[in-house]
Amino acid sequence: QSLRSGGRLCLLVPRDPALYGTLDKALDHYRRYTTDEAEAKLKAAGFSVDKTFTFNRAVVPAWYINSRVLKKKTFNKFQLKVFDSLVWFWRLVDRVLPWQGVSLVAIARKP
């Protein structure tokens, strides 16, 4: 027991089982979670969930194509360079993209 009563936990997990593929395996991800699954597991472990949110929506199409369609185990240097050069753009559009992010964050409290 390393978290005191009333302490908060910030949990970051891969989101969306439909995105699970070769990139996840290469990163030692055993699964991806839905928001409901992550919340249920936290509650079953005795936590109360204060907030959940996803982030990094811009990566979802590239993750799906590379991991599920092309079965790659890494992003190539060119893809990463292009993505990094467009971070300013991703920040602008991330909130308005019509899907959830590739990662899920949960903020939970120990009673």
PDB file of C-alpha atoms in Angstrom:
ATOM      1  CA  GLN A   1       0.000   0.000   0.000  1.00  0.00           C
ATOM      2  CA  SER A   2       1.919   2.968  -1.250  1.00  0.00           C
ATOM      3  CA  LEU A   3      -1.028   5.303  -1.791  1.00  0.00           C
ATOM      4  CA  ARG A   4      -2.502   6.894   1.300  1.00  0.00           C
ATOM      5  CA  SER A   5      -6.209   7.224   1.953  1.00  0.00           C
ATOM      6  CA  GLY A   6      -7.446  10.243   0.003  1.00  0.00           C
ATOM      7  CA  GLY A   7      -4.472  10.015  -2.354  1.00  0.00           C
ATOM      8  CA  ARG A   8      -4.923  10.337  -6.082  1.00  0.00           C
ATOM      9  CA  LEU A   9      -3.838   7.970  -8.813  1.00  0.00           C
ATOM     10  CA  CYS A  10      -3.122   9.137 -12.358  1.00  0.00           C
ATOM     11  CA  LEU A  11      -3.388   6.149 -14.687  1.00  0.00           C
ATOM     12  CA  LEU A  12      -2.330   6.167 -18.356  1.00  0.00           C
ATOM     13  CA  VAL A  13      -3.361   3.183 -20.486  1.00  0.00           C
ATOM     14  CA  PRO A  14      -3.700   2.400 -24.195  1.00  0.00           C
ATOM     15  CA  ARG A  15      -7.297   3.018 -25.344  1.00  0.00           C
ATOM     16  CA  ASP A  16      -9.607   1.192 -27.749  1.00  0.00           C
ATOM     17  CA  PRO A  17      -9.312  -2.567 -28.247  1.00  0.00           C
ATOM     18  CA  ALA A  18     -10.003  -2.069 -31.987  1.00  0.00           C
ATOM     19  CA  LEU A  19      -6.581  -0.403 -32.304  1.00  0.00           C
ATOM     20  CA  TYR A  20      -4.670  -3.307 -30.757  1.00  0.00           C
ATOM     21  CA  GLY A  21      -2.039  -4.616 -33.125  1.00  0.00           C
ATOM     22  CA  THR A  22       1.629  -5.185 -33.858  1.00  0.00           C
ATOM     23  CA  LEU A  23       2.753  -1.820 -32.481  1.00  0.00           C
ATOM     24  CA  ASP A  24       1.119  -2.657 -29.156  1.00  0.00           C
ATOM     25  CA  LYS A  25       2.820  -6.039 -29.031  1.00  0.00           C
ATOM     26  CA  ALA A  26       6.188  -4.405 -29.781  1.00  0.00           C
ATOM     27  CA  LEU A  27       5.596  -1.984 -26.880  1.00  0.00           C
ATOM     28  CA  ASP A  28       4.593  -4.822 -24.528  1.00  0.00           C
ATOM     29  CA  HIS A  29       0.975  -3.671 -24.334  1.00  0.00           C
ATOM     30  CA  TYR A  30      -1.139  -6.676 -23.408  1.00  0.00           C
ATOM     31  CA  ARG A  31      -4.432  -4.989 -24.192  1.00  0.00           C
ATOM     32  CA  ARG A  32      -6.211  -1.713 -24.843  1.00  0.00           C
ATOM     33  CA  TYR A  33      -9.059  -0.460 -22.673  1.00  0.00           C
ATOM     34  CA  THR A  34     -12.380   1.213 -23.172  1.00  0.00           C
ATOM     35  CA  THR A  35     -13.222   3.996 -20.751  1.00  0.00           C
ATOM     36  CA  ASP A  36     -15.905   1.812 -19.168  1.00  0.00           C
ATOM     37  CA  GLU A  37     -13.445  -1.074 -18.653  1.00  0.00           C
ATOM     38  CA  ALA A  38     -10.808   1.132 -17.055  1.00  0.00           C
ATOM     39  CA  GLU A  39     -13.374   2.752 -14.752  1.00  0.00           C
ATOM     40  CA  ALA A  40     -14.815  -0.635 -13.763  1.00  0.00           C
ATOM     41  CA  LYS A  41     -11.356  -2.020 -12.929  1.00  0.00           C
ATOM     42  CA  LEU A  42     -10.492   1.030 -10.840  1.00  0.00           C
ATOM     43  CA  LYS A  43     -13.783   0.803  -8.952  1.00  0.00           C
ATOM     44  CA  ALA A  44     -13.294  -2.937  -8.401  1.00  0.00           C
ATOM     45  CA  ALA A  45      -9.884  -2.113  -6.913  1.00  0.00           C
ATOM     46  CA  GLY A  46     -11.570   0.249  -4.460  1.00  0.00           C
ATOM     47  CA  PHE A  47     -10.937   3.594  -6.149  1.00  0.00           C
ATOM     48  CA  SER A  48     -13.443   6.303  -6.936  1.00  0.00           C
ATOM     49  CA  VAL A  49     -12.956   7.764 -10.399  1.00  0.00           C
ATOM     50  CA  ASP A  50     -12.792  11.548 -10.500  1.00  0.00           C
ATOM     51  CA  LYS A  51     -12.178  12.025 -14.206  1.00  0.00           C
ATOM     52  CA  THR A  52     -11.280  10.195 -17.405  1.00  0.00           C
ATOM     53  CA  PHE A  53     -10.200  11.648 -20.727  1.00  0.00           C
ATOM     54  CA  THR A  54      -8.425  10.606 -23.885  1.00  0.00           C
ATOM     55  CA  PHE A  55      -5.646  12.346 -25.730  1.00  0.00           C
ATOM     56  CA  ASN A  56      -3.597  12.203 -28.903  1.00  0.00           C
ATOM     57  CA  ARG A  57      -6.442  11.859 -31.386  1.00  0.00           C
ATOM     58  CA  ALA A  58      -4.242  12.786 -34.327  1.00  0.00           C
ATOM     59  CA  VAL A  59      -2.287   9.516 -33.995  1.00  0.00           C
ATOM     60  CA  VAL A  60      -5.289   7.195 -34.278  1.00  0.00           C
ATOM     61  CA  PRO A  61      -5.396   6.841 -38.102  1.00  0.00           C
ATOM     62  CA  ALA A  62      -1.620   6.301 -38.342  1.00  0.00           C
ATOM     63  CA  TRP A  63      -1.684   3.829 -35.450  1.00  0.00           C
ATOM     64  CA  TYR A  64      -4.489   1.821 -37.048  1.00  0.00           C
ATOM     65  CA  ILE A  65      -2.900   1.732 -40.508  1.00  0.00           C
ATOM     66  CA  ASN A  66       0.595   0.894 -39.269  1.00  0.00           C
ATOM     67  CA  SER A  67      -0.410  -1.583 -36.583  1.00  0.00           C
ATOM     68  CA  ARG A  68      -3.495  -3.297 -37.977  1.00  0.00           C
ATOM     69  CA  VAL A  69      -3.206  -2.960 -41.758  1.00  0.00           C
ATOM     70  CA  LEU A  70       0.547  -2.877 -42.469  1.00  0.00           C
ATOM     71  CA  LYS A  71       1.453  -4.953 -39.378  1.00  0.00           C
ATOM     72  CA  LYS A  72       4.491  -2.791 -38.614  1.00  0.00           C
ATOM     73  CA  LYS A  73       6.341  -3.000 -35.314  1.00  0.00           C
ATOM     74  CA  THR A  74       7.721   0.550 -35.420  1.00  0.00           C
ATOM     75  CA  PHE A  75       6.958   3.870 -37.039  1.00  0.00           C
ATOM     76  CA  ASN A  76       9.580   4.711 -39.618  1.00  0.00           C
ATOM     77  CA  LYS A  77      11.808   7.778 -39.251  1.00  0.00           C
ATOM     78  CA  PHE A  78      10.096   9.631 -42.078  1.00  0.00           C
ATOM     79  CA  GLN A  79       6.665   9.251 -40.475  1.00  0.00           C
ATOM     80  CA  LEU A  80       7.996  10.465 -37.136  1.00  0.00           C
ATOM     81  CA  LYS A  81       9.734  13.424 -38.753  1.00  0.00           C
ATOM     82  CA  VAL A  82       6.549  14.465 -40.560  1.00  0.00           C
ATOM     83  CA  PHE A  83       4.473  14.047 -37.406  1.00  0.00           C
ATOM     84  CA  ASP A  84       6.949  16.043 -35.303  1.00  0.00           C
ATOM     85  CA  SER A  85       7.084  18.855 -37.872  1.00  0.00           C
ATOM     86  CA  LEU A  86       3.287  19.152 -37.696  1.00  0.00           C
ATOM     87  CA  VAL A  87       2.858  19.164 -33.908  1.00  0.00           C
ATOM     88  CA  TRP A  88       1.674  22.790 -34.091  1.00  0.00           C
ATOM     89  CA  PHE A  89      -1.109  21.655 -36.458  1.00  0.00           C
ATOM     90  CA  TRP A  90      -2.059  18.582 -34.397  1.00  0.00           C
ATOM     91  CA  ARG A  91      -2.494  20.835 -31.350  1.00  0.00           C
ATOM     92  CA  LEU A  92      -4.953  22.975 -33.292  1.00  0.00           C
ATOM     93  CA  VAL A  93      -7.082  20.137 -34.653  1.00  0.00           C
ATOM     94  CA  ASP A  94      -6.824  17.555 -31.863  1.00  0.00           C
ATOM     95  CA  ARG A  95      -9.910  18.806 -30.002  1.00  0.00           C
ATOM     96  CA  VAL A  96     -12.143  18.809 -33.050  1.00  0.00           C
ATOM     97  CA  LEU A  97     -11.312  15.415 -34.511  1.00  0.00           C
ATOM     98  CA  PRO A  98     -14.447  13.225 -34.405  1.00  0.00           C
ATOM     99  CA  TRP A  99     -12.878  10.252 -32.585  1.00  0.00           C
ATOM    100  CA  GLN A 100     -11.325   9.593 -29.191  1.00  0.00           C
ATOM    101  CA  GLY A 101      -7.575   9.579 -28.548  1.00  0.00           C
ATOM    102  CA  VAL A 102      -5.177   6.665 -28.676  1.00  0.00           C
ATOM    103  CA  SER A 103      -4.504   6.897 -24.913  1.00  0.00           C
ATOM    104  CA  LEU A 104      -6.764   7.054 -21.879  1.00  0.00           C
ATOM    105  CA  VAL A 105      -6.033   8.897 -18.650  1.00  0.00           C
ATOM    106  CA  ALA A 106      -7.975   8.218 -15.465  1.00  0.00           C
ATOM    107  CA  ILE A 107      -7.721  10.255 -12.278  1.00  0.00           C
ATOM    108  CA  ALA A 108      -8.929   8.194  -9.336  1.00  0.00           C
ATOM    109  CA  ARG A 109      -8.954   8.611  -5.569  1.00  0.00           C
ATOM    110  CA  LYS A 110      -8.328   6.089  -2.851  1.00  0.00           C
ATOM    111  CA  PRO A 111     -11.007   6.373  -0.139  1.00  0.00           C
TER     112      PRO A 111
END
